Amino acid sequence: MVVLHRIAKRAVSMIPGGNAGSVLGIHVFHCPDAVGIVAKLSECIASRSGNIHSVDVFVPEKKQVFYSRSEFVFDPARWPRDVVDNDFNKISKLFSAEKSVVRVPDLDPKFKIAVLASKQEHCLVDLLYRWQEGRLPVDISCVISNHQRAPNTHVALFLERHGIPYHHLPTSAGNTREAEILELVEDTDFLVLARYMQVLSRRFLESYGKDIINIHHGLLPSFKGGNPSKQAFDAGVKLIGATSHFVTEELDAGPIIEQMVERVSHRDTLKSFVQKSENLEKQCLTQVIKSYCELRVLPYQVNKTVVF
């Protein structure tokens, strides 16, 4: 407990609304709907002298399902990190929760991710830049690509400077290199496909067993597959967009997490369509990674998400 208190004091100076040494906690909850869930969660935090900052609740109409996300501040010297987990686990068992997760960003390790990318670099470069600036709460364990990059390119130099391994695994119709990828990403928390233009098999998804986030350069479910910018341009759309979704076995059909749009007109060319689309992709992918790490994304039904 003494060691934990020292870590907390070193990591955090002051949380708005809390005392010196307070840290921010996040709790997400998904369980069958019942009377008294919010009361029990509030009682748990208050009984440990924690202070609730916000609570988001979603109960779908005519469905016995409850979702919540709470932010609270607490003193880890009075409420040790392991006891926080134990307290919320008791509530989880009480309400037969499907999901109950606590995260304390200033005490818990950052999410460890691997980034998969192909030839196009705009999403990869943007992620690396934001990571370098400390704007993404992740540690990048490696970058994997089916496209080779020369040692003197800006991406290769960046990765070398920051000690991030780069793995070139060229693929073919008969060899997708999935077994090798699985070995490289085994200890990651989730994967990010930053324009990785390969379809991952059911076997890969089942073997990895954790979430994989993809960015699609179009507004799903329209314009699936290849070259959606040209599809949209040829269709004469007035809005273009980008979609971030979880990866499933079916191409571009996983649960949608975030979508961003921008207006276009008859004055746009295919080139300006692509430029605007790429900007949206970068923004959309960054937002989803932040939302995921802040425990704002929960699965809902078969093919939907709740995003607080």
PDB file of C-alpha atoms in Angstrom:
ATOM      1  CA  MET A   1       0.000   0.000   0.000  1.00  0.00           C
ATOM      2  CA  VAL A   2       2.900   2.369   0.801  1.00  0.00           C
ATOM      3  CA  VAL A   3       4.462   1.721  -2.608  1.00  0.00           C
ATOM      4  CA  LEU A   4       1.133   2.303  -4.384  1.00  0.00           C
ATOM      5  CA  HIS A   5       0.662   5.587  -2.514  1.00  0.00           C
ATOM      6  CA  ARG A   6       4.109   6.772  -3.616  1.00  0.00           C
ATOM      7  CA  ILE A   7       3.349   5.859  -7.234  1.00  0.00           C
ATOM      8  CA  ALA A   8       0.064   7.736  -7.109  1.00  0.00           C
ATOM      9  CA  LYS A   9       1.688  10.878  -5.678  1.00  0.00           C
ATOM     10  CA  ARG A  10       4.388  10.768  -8.317  1.00  0.00           C
ATOM     11  CA  ALA A  11       1.995  10.157 -11.219  1.00  0.00           C
ATOM     12  CA  VAL A  12      -0.773  12.620 -10.372  1.00  0.00           C
ATOM     13  CA  SER A  13      -0.667  16.136  -8.964  1.00  0.00           C
ATOM     14  CA  MET A  14      -4.295  17.211  -8.668  1.00  0.00           C
ATOM     15  CA  ILE A  15      -7.559  15.988 -10.188  1.00  0.00           C
ATOM     16  CA  PRO A  16     -10.270  18.670 -10.564  1.00  0.00           C
ATOM     17  CA  GLY A  17     -12.924  17.993  -7.960  1.00  0.00           C
ATOM     18  CA  GLY A  18     -10.688  15.770  -5.877  1.00  0.00           C
ATOM     19  CA  ASN A  19      -8.048  16.135  -3.183  1.00  0.00           C
ATOM     20  CA  ALA A  20      -4.307  16.272  -3.716  1.00  0.00           C
ATOM     21  CA  GLY A  21      -3.188  12.802  -4.722  1.00  0.00           C
ATOM     22  CA  SER A  22      -6.599  11.847  -6.111  1.00  0.00           C
ATOM     23  CA  VAL A  23      -6.698   9.831  -9.324  1.00  0.00           C
ATOM     24  CA  LEU A  24      -9.354   9.331 -11.959  1.00  0.00           C
ATOM     25  CA  GLY A  25     -11.140   5.994 -12.180  1.00  0.00           C
ATOM     26  CA  ILE A  26     -13.358   4.750 -15.007  1.00  0.00           C
ATOM     27  CA  HIS A  27     -15.857   1.915 -14.656  1.00  0.00           C
ATOM     28  CA  VAL A  28     -18.019   0.365 -17.372  1.00  0.00           C
ATOM     29  CA  PHE A  29     -20.842  -2.037 -16.640  1.00  0.00           C
ATOM     30  CA  HIS A  30     -23.025  -4.246 -18.827  1.00  0.00           C
ATOM     31  CA  CYS A  31     -25.595  -6.515 -17.197  1.00  0.00           C
ATOM     32  CA  PRO A  32     -29.263  -7.533 -17.279  1.00  0.00           C
ATOM     33  CA  ASP A  33     -31.405  -4.580 -16.261  1.00  0.00           C
ATOM     34  CA  ALA A  34     -32.555  -4.540 -12.632  1.00  0.00           C
ATOM     35  CA  VAL A  35     -33.654  -2.124  -9.956  1.00  0.00           C
ATOM     36  CA  GLY A  36     -30.883  -0.546  -7.878  1.00  0.00           C
ATOM     37  CA  ILE A  37     -27.824  -0.896 -10.144  1.00  0.00           C
ATOM     38  CA  VAL A  38     -26.938   2.797 -10.155  1.00  0.00           C
ATOM     39  CA  ALA A  39     -27.551   2.983  -6.409  1.00  0.00           C
ATOM     40  CA  LYS A  40     -25.159   0.096  -5.728  1.00  0.00           C
ATOM     41  CA  LEU A  41     -22.450   1.550  -7.973  1.00  0.00           C
ATOM     42  CA  SER A  42     -22.792   4.954  -6.317  1.00  0.00           C
ATOM     43  CA  GLU A  43     -22.752   3.419  -2.850  1.00  0.00           C
ATOM     44  CA  CYS A  44     -19.586   1.488  -3.700  1.00  0.00           C
ATOM     45  CA  ILE A  45     -17.728   4.660  -4.703  1.00  0.00           C
ATOM     46  CA  ALA A  46     -19.104   6.831  -1.904  1.00  0.00           C
ATOM     47  CA  SER A  47     -18.335   4.243   0.765  1.00  0.00           C
ATOM     48  CA  ARG A  48     -14.650   4.537  -0.149  1.00  0.00           C
ATOM     49  CA  SER A  49     -14.793   8.379  -0.061  1.00  0.00           C
ATOM     50  CA  GLY A  50     -14.694   8.557  -3.833  1.00  0.00           C
ATOM     51  CA  ASN A  51     -16.389  11.371  -5.730  1.00  0.00           C
ATOM     52  CA  ILE A  52     -18.443  10.663  -8.858  1.00  0.00           C
ATOM     53  CA  HIS A  53     -17.801  13.086 -11.712  1.00  0.00           C
ATOM     54  CA  SER A  54     -20.160  11.665 -14.336  1.00  0.00           C
ATOM     55  CA  VAL A  55     -22.423   8.702 -15.031  1.00  0.00           C
ATOM     56  CA  ASP A  56     -23.767   7.710 -18.446  1.00  0.00           C
ATOM     57  CA  VAL A  57     -26.543   5.120 -18.533  1.00  0.00           C
ATOM     58  CA  PHE A  58     -28.223   3.422 -21.478  1.00  0.00           C
ATOM     59  CA  VAL A  59     -31.198   1.065 -21.125  1.00  0.00           C
ATOM     60  CA  PRO A  60     -32.616   0.125 -24.550  1.00  0.00           C
ATOM     61  CA  GLU A  61     -36.369   0.350 -24.917  1.00  0.00           C
ATOM     62  CA  LYS A  62     -38.141  -2.972 -24.403  1.00  0.00           C
ATOM     63  CA  LYS A  63     -34.860  -4.788 -23.716  1.00  0.00           C
ATOM     64  CA  GLN A  64     -33.740  -6.000 -20.302  1.00  0.00           C
ATOM     65  CA  VAL A  65     -30.173  -4.750 -20.690  1.00  0.00           C
ATOM     66  CA  PHE A  66     -28.268  -2.127 -18.723  1.00  0.00           C
ATOM     67  CA  TYR A  67     -25.137  -0.218 -19.773  1.00  0.00           C
ATOM     68  CA  SER A  68     -23.249   2.387 -17.770  1.00  0.00           C
ATOM     69  CA  ARG A  69     -19.970   4.259 -17.724  1.00  0.00           C
ATOM     70  CA  SER A  70     -18.858   6.146 -14.611  1.00  0.00           C
ATOM     71  CA  GLU A  71     -15.975   8.504 -13.963  1.00  0.00           C
ATOM     72  CA  PHE A  72     -14.934   9.081 -10.375  1.00  0.00           C
ATOM     73  CA  VAL A  73     -11.959  10.335  -8.377  1.00  0.00           C
ATOM     74  CA  PHE A  74     -10.518   8.619  -5.329  1.00  0.00           C
ATOM     75  CA  ASP A  75      -7.466   8.501  -3.112  1.00  0.00           C
ATOM     76  CA  PRO A  76      -5.531   5.261  -3.790  1.00  0.00           C
ATOM     77  CA  ALA A  77      -4.000   5.471  -0.314  1.00  0.00           C
ATOM     78  CA  ARG A  78      -7.503   5.030   1.128  1.00  0.00           C
ATOM     79  CA  TRP A  79      -8.848   2.810  -1.645  1.00  0.00           C
ATOM     80  CA  PRO A  80      -5.982   0.653  -2.989  1.00  0.00           C
ATOM     81  CA  ARG A  81      -6.095  -0.368  -6.628  1.00  0.00           C
ATOM     82  CA  ASP A  82      -6.646  -4.078  -5.968  1.00  0.00           C
ATOM     83  CA  VAL A  83      -9.459  -3.314  -3.528  1.00  0.00           C
ATOM     84  CA  VAL A  84     -11.156  -1.179  -6.219  1.00  0.00           C
ATOM     85  CA  ASP A  85     -11.295  -4.262  -8.454  1.00  0.00           C
ATOM     86  CA  ASN A  86     -12.574  -6.468  -5.635  1.00  0.00           C
ATOM     87  CA  ASP A  87     -15.339  -4.036  -4.721  1.00  0.00           C
ATOM     88  CA  PHE A  88     -16.629  -3.759  -8.274  1.00  0.00           C
ATOM     89  CA  ASN A  89     -16.305  -7.526  -8.758  1.00  0.00           C
ATOM     90  CA  LYS A  90     -18.775  -8.027  -5.911  1.00  0.00           C
ATOM     91  CA  ILE A  91     -21.315  -5.818  -7.702  1.00  0.00           C
ATOM     92  CA  SER A  92     -20.605  -7.669 -10.939  1.00  0.00           C
ATOM     93  CA  LYS A  93     -21.505 -10.986  -9.310  1.00  0.00           C
ATOM     94  CA  LEU A  94     -24.557  -9.472  -7.633  1.00  0.00           C
ATOM     95  CA  PHE A  95     -26.052  -8.398 -10.968  1.00  0.00           C
ATOM     96  CA  SER A  96     -24.625 -11.234 -13.129  1.00  0.00           C
ATOM     97  CA  ALA A  97     -22.738  -8.726 -15.266  1.00  0.00           C
ATOM     98  CA  GLU A  98     -21.492  -9.638 -18.727  1.00  0.00           C
ATOM     99  CA  LYS A  99     -18.842  -6.928 -18.529  1.00  0.00           C
ATOM    100  CA  SER A 100     -17.434  -4.985 -15.595  1.00  0.00           C
ATOM    101  CA  VAL A 101     -14.117  -3.230 -16.163  1.00  0.00           C
ATOM    102  CA  VAL A 102     -12.251  -0.669 -14.077  1.00  0.00           C
ATOM    103  CA  ARG A 103      -9.445   1.462 -15.434  1.00  0.00           C
ATOM    104  CA  VAL A 104      -7.273   3.956 -13.582  1.00  0.00           C
ATOM    105  CA  PRO A 105      -5.254   5.665 -16.354  1.00  0.00           C
ATOM    106  CA  ASP A 106      -2.599   7.138 -14.061  1.00  0.00           C
ATOM    107  CA  LEU A 107      -1.891   3.813 -12.324  1.00  0.00           C
ATOM    108  CA  ASP A 108      -2.653   1.140 -14.911  1.00  0.00           C
ATOM    109  CA  PRO A 109      -0.302   0.282 -17.794  1.00  0.00           C
ATOM    110  CA  LYS A 110      -1.132   1.868 -21.128  1.00  0.00           C
ATOM    111  CA  PHE A 111      -2.892  -0.296 -23.689  1.00  0.00           C
ATOM    112  CA  LYS A 112      -0.359  -2.192 -25.772  1.00  0.00           C
ATOM    113  CA  ILE A 113      -1.186  -2.262 -29.467  1.00  0.00           C
ATOM    114  CA  ALA A 114       0.271  -3.345 -32.780  1.00  0.00           C
ATOM    115  CA  VAL A 115      -0.433  -1.416 -35.968  1.00  0.00           C
ATOM    116  CA  LEU A 116      -0.915  -3.175 -39.293  1.00  0.00           C
ATOM    117  CA  ALA A 117      -0.573  -1.130 -42.481  1.00  0.00           C
ATOM    118  CA  SER A 118      -0.071  -1.627 -46.189  1.00  0.00           C
ATOM    119  CA  LYS A 119       1.372   0.823 -48.727  1.00  0.00           C
ATOM    120  CA  GLN A 120      -0.690   3.912 -47.930  1.00  0.00           C
ATOM    121  CA  GLU A 121       0.822   5.777 -45.000  1.00  0.00           C
ATOM    122  CA  HIS A 122      -1.472   8.663 -44.053  1.00  0.00           C
ATOM    123  CA  CYS A 123      -3.178   6.830 -41.169  1.00  0.00           C
ATOM    124  CA  LEU A 124       0.051   5.197 -39.975  1.00  0.00           C
ATOM    125  CA  VAL A 125       2.008   8.474 -40.034  1.00  0.00           C
ATOM    126  CA  ASP A 126      -0.782  10.302 -38.209  1.00  0.00           C
ATOM    127  CA  LEU A 127      -0.942   7.628 -35.479  1.00  0.00           C
ATOM    128  CA  LEU A 128       2.822   7.698 -35.006  1.00  0.00           C
ATOM    129  CA  TYR A 129       2.831  11.493 -34.762  1.00  0.00           C
ATOM    130  CA  ARG A 130       0.005  11.589 -32.230  1.00  0.00           C
ATOM    131  CA  TRP A 131       1.668   8.809 -30.228  1.00  0.00           C
ATOM    132  CA  GLN A 132       4.937  10.774 -30.185  1.00  0.00           C
ATOM    133  CA  GLU A 133       3.072  13.859 -28.945  1.00  0.00           C
ATOM    134  CA  GLY A 134       1.478  11.862 -26.122  1.00  0.00           C
ATOM    135  CA  ARG A 135      -2.024  12.299 -27.518  1.00  0.00           C
ATOM    136  CA  LEU A 136      -2.833   8.584 -27.601  1.00  0.00           C
ATOM    137  CA  PRO A 137      -2.898   6.507 -24.377  1.00  0.00           C
ATOM    138  CA  VAL A 138      -1.161   3.519 -25.968  1.00  0.00           C
ATOM    139  CA  ASP A 139       2.222   1.876 -26.325  1.00  0.00           C
ATOM    140  CA  ILE A 140       2.981   0.697 -29.870  1.00  0.00           C
ATOM    141  CA  SER A 141       4.728  -2.665 -29.697  1.00  0.00           C
ATOM    142  CA  CYS A 142       5.397  -2.968 -33.432  1.00  0.00           C
ATOM    143  CA  VAL A 143       4.288  -2.068 -36.943  1.00  0.00           C
ATOM    144  CA  ILE A 144       3.515  -4.918 -39.329  1.00  0.00           C
ATOM    145  CA  SER A 145       3.178  -4.454 -43.067  1.00  0.00           C
ATOM    146  CA  ASN A 146       2.919  -6.478 -46.248  1.00  0.00           C
ATOM    147  CA  HIS A 147       4.748  -3.619 -47.978  1.00  0.00           C
ATOM    148  CA  GLN A 148       8.488  -3.003 -47.742  1.00  0.00           C
ATOM    149  CA  ARG A 149       9.796   0.426 -46.727  1.00  0.00           C
ATOM    150  CA  ALA A 150      13.334   1.477 -47.510  1.00  0.00           C
ATOM    151  CA  PRO A 151      15.587   2.185 -44.501  1.00  0.00           C
ATOM    152  CA  ASN A 152      15.872   5.900 -45.332  1.00  0.00           C
ATOM    153  CA  THR A 153      12.129   6.632 -45.566  1.00  0.00           C
ATOM    154  CA  HIS A 154      10.524   8.897 -42.974  1.00  0.00           C
ATOM    155  CA  VAL A 155       8.467   6.053 -41.462  1.00  0.00           C
ATOM    156  CA  ALA A 156      11.451   3.716 -41.198  1.00  0.00           C
ATOM    157  CA  LEU A 157      13.602   6.444 -39.638  1.00  0.00           C
ATOM    158  CA  PHE A 158      10.856   7.364 -37.158  1.00  0.00           C
ATOM    159  CA  LEU A 159      10.390   3.761 -36.034  1.00  0.00           C
ATOM    160  CA  GLU A 160      14.131   3.223 -35.694  1.00  0.00           C
ATOM    161  CA  ARG A 161      14.532   6.430 -33.677  1.00  0.00           C
ATOM    162  CA  HIS A 162      11.803   5.384 -31.237  1.00  0.00           C
ATOM    163  CA  GLY A 163      12.769   1.722 -31.046  1.00  0.00           C
ATOM    164  CA  ILE A 164       9.533   0.412 -32.569  1.00  0.00           C
ATOM    165  CA  PRO A 165      10.129  -2.827 -34.531  1.00  0.00           C
ATOM    166  CA  TYR A 166       8.985  -2.930 -38.158  1.00  0.00           C
ATOM    167  CA  HIS A 167       8.064  -6.331 -39.590  1.00  0.00           C
ATOM    168  CA  HIS A 168       7.778  -6.743 -43.341  1.00  0.00           C
ATOM    169  CA  LEU A 169       5.638  -9.805 -44.071  1.00  0.00           C
ATOM    170  CA  PRO A 170       4.798  -9.935 -47.790  1.00  0.00           C
ATOM    171  CA  THR A 171       1.587 -11.833 -48.463  1.00  0.00           C
ATOM    172  CA  SER A 172       0.263 -13.839 -51.367  1.00  0.00           C
ATOM    173  CA  ALA A 173      -2.917 -15.700 -52.219  1.00  0.00           C
ATOM    174  CA  GLY A 174      -1.391 -18.856 -50.803  1.00  0.00           C
ATOM    175  CA  ASN A 175       0.353 -17.352 -47.789  1.00  0.00           C
ATOM    176  CA  THR A 176      -1.247 -14.609 -45.686  1.00  0.00           C
ATOM    177  CA  ARG A 177       1.450 -14.877 -42.971  1.00  0.00           C
ATOM    178  CA  GLU A 178      -1.230 -14.977 -40.293  1.00  0.00           C
ATOM    179  CA  ALA A 179       0.623 -17.436 -38.066  1.00  0.00           C
ATOM    180  CA  GLU A 180       3.624 -15.115 -37.967  1.00  0.00           C
ATOM    181  CA  ILE A 181       1.433 -12.102 -37.272  1.00  0.00           C
ATOM    182  CA  LEU A 182      -0.216 -13.928 -34.369  1.00  0.00           C
ATOM    183  CA  GLU A 183       3.171 -14.572 -32.782  1.00  0.00           C
ATOM    184  CA  LEU A 184       4.086 -10.891 -33.070  1.00  0.00           C
ATOM    185  CA  VAL A 185       0.835  -9.597 -31.554  1.00  0.00           C
ATOM    186  CA  GLU A 186       0.249 -12.270 -28.915  1.00  0.00           C
ATOM    187  CA  ASP A 187       0.786  -9.966 -25.929  1.00  0.00           C
ATOM    188  CA  THR A 188      -1.077  -6.909 -27.285  1.00  0.00           C
ATOM    189  CA  ASP A 189      -4.375  -5.604 -25.879  1.00  0.00           C
ATOM    190  CA  PHE A 190      -5.913  -4.853 -29.279  1.00  0.00           C
ATOM    191  CA  LEU A 191      -4.912  -4.343 -32.903  1.00  0.00           C
ATOM    192  CA  VAL A 192      -5.285  -1.340 -35.199  1.00  0.00           C
ATOM    193  CA  LEU A 193      -5.571  -1.765 -38.957  1.00  0.00           C
ATOM    194  CA  ALA A 194      -4.310   1.533 -40.386  1.00  0.00           C
ATOM    195  CA  ARG A 195      -5.253   0.821 -43.998  1.00  0.00           C
ATOM    196  CA  TYR A 196      -4.088  -2.783 -43.927  1.00  0.00           C
ATOM    197  CA  MET A 197      -5.442  -4.055 -47.210  1.00  0.00           C
ATOM    198  CA  GLN A 198      -5.692  -7.721 -46.289  1.00  0.00           C
ATOM    199  CA  VAL A 199      -8.697  -9.731 -45.104  1.00  0.00           C
ATOM    200  CA  LEU A 200      -8.134 -11.519 -41.807  1.00  0.00           C
ATOM    201  CA  SER A 201      -9.512 -15.040 -41.638  1.00  0.00           C
ATOM    202  CA  ARG A 202     -11.933 -16.479 -39.088  1.00  0.00           C
ATOM    203  CA  ARG A 203      -9.104 -18.646 -37.798  1.00  0.00           C
ATOM    204  CA  PHE A 204      -6.971 -15.568 -37.148  1.00  0.00           C
ATOM    205  CA  LEU A 205      -9.798 -13.709 -35.413  1.00  0.00           C
ATOM    206  CA  GLU A 206     -10.598 -16.670 -33.185  1.00  0.00           C
ATOM    207  CA  SER A 207      -6.946 -17.321 -32.368  1.00  0.00           C
ATOM    208  CA  TYR A 208      -6.253 -13.692 -31.471  1.00  0.00           C
ATOM    209  CA  GLY A 209      -9.471 -13.458 -29.473  1.00  0.00           C
ATOM    210  CA  LYS A 210      -9.277  -9.706 -28.806  1.00  0.00           C
ATOM    211  CA  ASP A 211     -10.652  -6.614 -30.493  1.00  0.00           C
ATOM    212  CA  ILE A 212      -9.337  -5.427 -33.845  1.00  0.00           C
ATOM    213  CA  ILE A 213     -10.177  -1.893 -35.004  1.00  0.00           C
ATOM    214  CA  ASN A 214     -10.278  -1.030 -38.704  1.00  0.00           C
ATOM    215  CA  ILE A 215     -10.658   2.226 -40.623  1.00  0.00           C
ATOM    216  CA  HIS A 216     -12.682   2.196 -43.854  1.00  0.00           C
ATOM    217  CA  HIS A 217     -12.447   5.074 -46.326  1.00  0.00           C
ATOM    218  CA  GLY A 218     -16.179   5.362 -46.901  1.00  0.00           C
ATOM    219  CA  LEU A 219     -19.548   5.513 -45.196  1.00  0.00           C
ATOM    220  CA  LEU A 220     -20.518   1.936 -44.443  1.00  0.00           C
ATOM    221  CA  PRO A 221     -22.670   0.063 -45.227  1.00  0.00           C
ATOM    222  CA  SER A 222     -22.490   1.831 -48.616  1.00  0.00           C
ATOM    223  CA  PHE A 223     -19.438   1.548 -50.876  1.00  0.00           C
ATOM    224  CA  LYS A 224     -17.884  -1.565 -49.417  1.00  0.00           C
ATOM    225  CA  GLY A 225     -14.744  -3.176 -50.744  1.00  0.00           C
ATOM    226  CA  GLY A 226     -12.128  -1.533 -52.950  1.00  0.00           C
ATOM    227  CA  ASN A 227     -11.876   2.080 -54.082  1.00  0.00           C
ATOM    228  CA  PRO A 228     -14.933   3.456 -52.242  1.00  0.00           C
ATOM    229  CA  SER A 229     -13.881   7.055 -53.019  1.00  0.00           C
ATOM    230  CA  LYS A 230     -14.323   6.390 -56.732  1.00  0.00           C
ATOM    231  CA  GLN A 231     -17.567   4.553 -56.028  1.00  0.00           C
ATOM    232  CA  ALA A 232     -18.862   7.591 -54.141  1.00  0.00           C
ATOM    233  CA  PHE A 233     -17.570  10.013 -56.780  1.00  0.00           C
ATOM    234  CA  ASP A 234     -19.236   8.058 -59.575  1.00  0.00           C
ATOM    235  CA  ALA A 235     -22.483   7.949 -57.574  1.00  0.00           C
ATOM    236  CA  GLY A 236     -22.513  11.747 -57.236  1.00  0.00           C
ATOM    237  CA  VAL A 237     -22.850  11.774 -53.449  1.00  0.00           C
ATOM    238  CA  LYS A 238     -23.006  15.057 -51.520  1.00  0.00           C
ATOM    239  CA  LEU A 239     -21.490  13.666 -48.337  1.00  0.00           C
ATOM    240  CA  ILE A 240     -18.359  11.561 -48.043  1.00  0.00           C
ATOM    241  CA  GLY A 241     -17.073   9.941 -44.906  1.00  0.00           C
ATOM    242  CA  ALA A 242     -14.909   7.499 -43.029  1.00  0.00           C
ATOM    243  CA  THR A 243     -16.018   4.601 -40.832  1.00  0.00           C
ATOM    244  CA  SER A 244     -14.178   2.896 -38.017  1.00  0.00           C
ATOM    245  CA  HIS A 245     -15.465  -0.527 -37.031  1.00  0.00           C
ATOM    246  CA  PHE A 246     -14.526  -3.749 -35.333  1.00  0.00           C
ATOM    247  CA  VAL A 247     -13.183  -6.442 -37.623  1.00  0.00           C
ATOM    248  CA  THR A 248     -15.276  -9.534 -38.262  1.00  0.00           C
ATOM    249  CA  GLU A 249     -14.998 -12.360 -40.722  1.00  0.00           C
ATOM    250  CA  GLU A 250     -17.287 -10.598 -43.209  1.00  0.00           C
ATOM    251  CA  LEU A 251     -15.532  -7.803 -45.099  1.00  0.00           C
ATOM    252  CA  ASP A 252     -16.399  -4.280 -43.865  1.00  0.00           C
ATOM    253  CA  ALA A 253     -19.401  -5.574 -41.909  1.00  0.00           C
ATOM    254  CA  GLY A 254     -18.235  -5.376 -38.292  1.00  0.00           C
ATOM    255  CA  PRO A 255     -19.973  -3.259 -35.632  1.00  0.00           C
ATOM    256  CA  ILE A 256     -19.547   0.433 -36.419  1.00  0.00           C
ATOM    257  CA  ILE A 257     -17.871   2.526 -33.706  1.00  0.00           C
ATOM    258  CA  GLU A 258     -17.482   5.960 -35.293  1.00  0.00           C
ATOM    259  CA  GLN A 259     -18.288   7.755 -38.539  1.00  0.00           C
ATOM    260  CA  MET A 260     -17.236  11.195 -39.751  1.00  0.00           C
ATOM    261  CA  VAL A 261     -18.530  13.084 -42.769  1.00  0.00           C
ATOM    262  CA  GLU A 262     -17.705  16.076 -44.942  1.00  0.00           C
ATOM    263  CA  ARG A 263     -19.788  17.812 -47.585  1.00  0.00           C
ATOM    264  CA  VAL A 264     -18.699  17.666 -51.219  1.00  0.00           C
ATOM    265  CA  SER A 265     -20.148  19.133 -54.390  1.00  0.00           C
ATOM    266  CA  HIS A 266     -20.056  19.007 -58.164  1.00  0.00           C
ATOM    267  CA  ARG A 267     -16.929  21.175 -58.012  1.00  0.00           C
ATOM    268  CA  ASP A 268     -14.924  18.394 -56.357  1.00  0.00           C
ATOM    269  CA  THR A 269     -12.670  16.159 -58.392  1.00  0.00           C
ATOM    270  CA  LEU A 270     -11.751  12.566 -57.656  1.00  0.00           C
ATOM    271  CA  LYS A 271      -8.446  13.891 -56.277  1.00  0.00           C
ATOM    272  CA  SER A 272     -10.174  16.233 -53.809  1.00  0.00           C
ATOM    273  CA  PHE A 273     -12.550  13.408 -52.858  1.00  0.00           C
ATOM    274  CA  VAL A 274      -9.557  11.265 -51.918  1.00  0.00           C
ATOM    275  CA  GLN A 275      -7.819  14.077 -50.014  1.00  0.00           C
ATOM    276  CA  LYS A 276     -10.903  14.857 -47.968  1.00  0.00           C
ATOM    277  CA  SER A 277     -11.488  11.167 -47.349  1.00  0.00           C
ATOM    278  CA  GLU A 278      -7.937  10.643 -46.081  1.00  0.00           C
ATOM    279  CA  ASN A 279      -8.282  13.541 -43.630  1.00  0.00           C
ATOM    280  CA  LEU A 280     -11.499  12.028 -42.307  1.00  0.00           C
ATOM    281  CA  GLU A 281      -9.871   8.618 -41.952  1.00  0.00           C
ATOM    282  CA  LYS A 282      -7.079  10.004 -39.780  1.00  0.00           C
ATOM    283  CA  GLN A 283      -9.474  11.906 -37.527  1.00  0.00           C
ATOM    284  CA  CYS A 284     -11.912   9.017 -37.248  1.00  0.00           C
ATOM    285  CA  LEU A 285      -9.271   6.404 -36.404  1.00  0.00           C
ATOM    286  CA  THR A 286      -7.655   8.618 -33.767  1.00  0.00           C
ATOM    287  CA  GLN A 287     -11.002   9.343 -32.129  1.00  0.00           C
ATOM    288  CA  VAL A 288     -11.899   5.656 -31.966  1.00  0.00           C
ATOM    289  CA  ILE A 289      -8.590   4.660 -30.382  1.00  0.00           C
ATOM    290  CA  LYS A 290      -9.050   7.346 -27.711  1.00  0.00           C
ATOM    291  CA  SER A 291     -12.669   6.304 -27.108  1.00  0.00           C
ATOM    292  CA  TYR A 292     -11.716   2.646 -26.843  1.00  0.00           C
ATOM    293  CA  CYS A 293      -8.909   3.353 -24.363  1.00  0.00           C
ATOM    294  CA  GLU A 294     -11.260   5.503 -22.275  1.00  0.00           C
ATOM    295  CA  LEU A 295     -13.693   2.560 -22.056  1.00  0.00           C
ATOM    296  CA  ARG A 296     -16.380   4.404 -24.000  1.00  0.00           C
ATOM    297  CA  VAL A 297     -17.144   1.557 -26.437  1.00  0.00           C
ATOM    298  CA  LEU A 298     -19.357  -1.391 -25.517  1.00  0.00           C
ATOM    299  CA  PRO A 299     -20.848  -4.121 -27.737  1.00  0.00           C
ATOM    300  CA  TYR A 300     -24.610  -3.893 -28.233  1.00  0.00           C
ATOM    301  CA  GLN A 301     -26.700  -6.674 -29.777  1.00  0.00           C
ATOM    302  CA  VAL A 302     -25.008  -8.605 -32.584  1.00  0.00           C
ATOM    303  CA  ASN A 303     -23.761  -5.834 -34.834  1.00  0.00           C
ATOM    304  CA  LYS A 304     -24.011  -2.567 -32.914  1.00  0.00           C
ATOM    305  CA  THR A 305     -22.064  -0.617 -30.333  1.00  0.00           C
ATOM    306  CA  VAL A 306     -22.835   1.703 -27.443  1.00  0.00           C
ATOM    307  CA  VAL A 307     -20.389   4.634 -27.477  1.00  0.00           C
ATOM    308  CA  PHE A 308     -20.622   6.879 -24.405  1.00  0.00           C
TER     309      PHE A 308
END
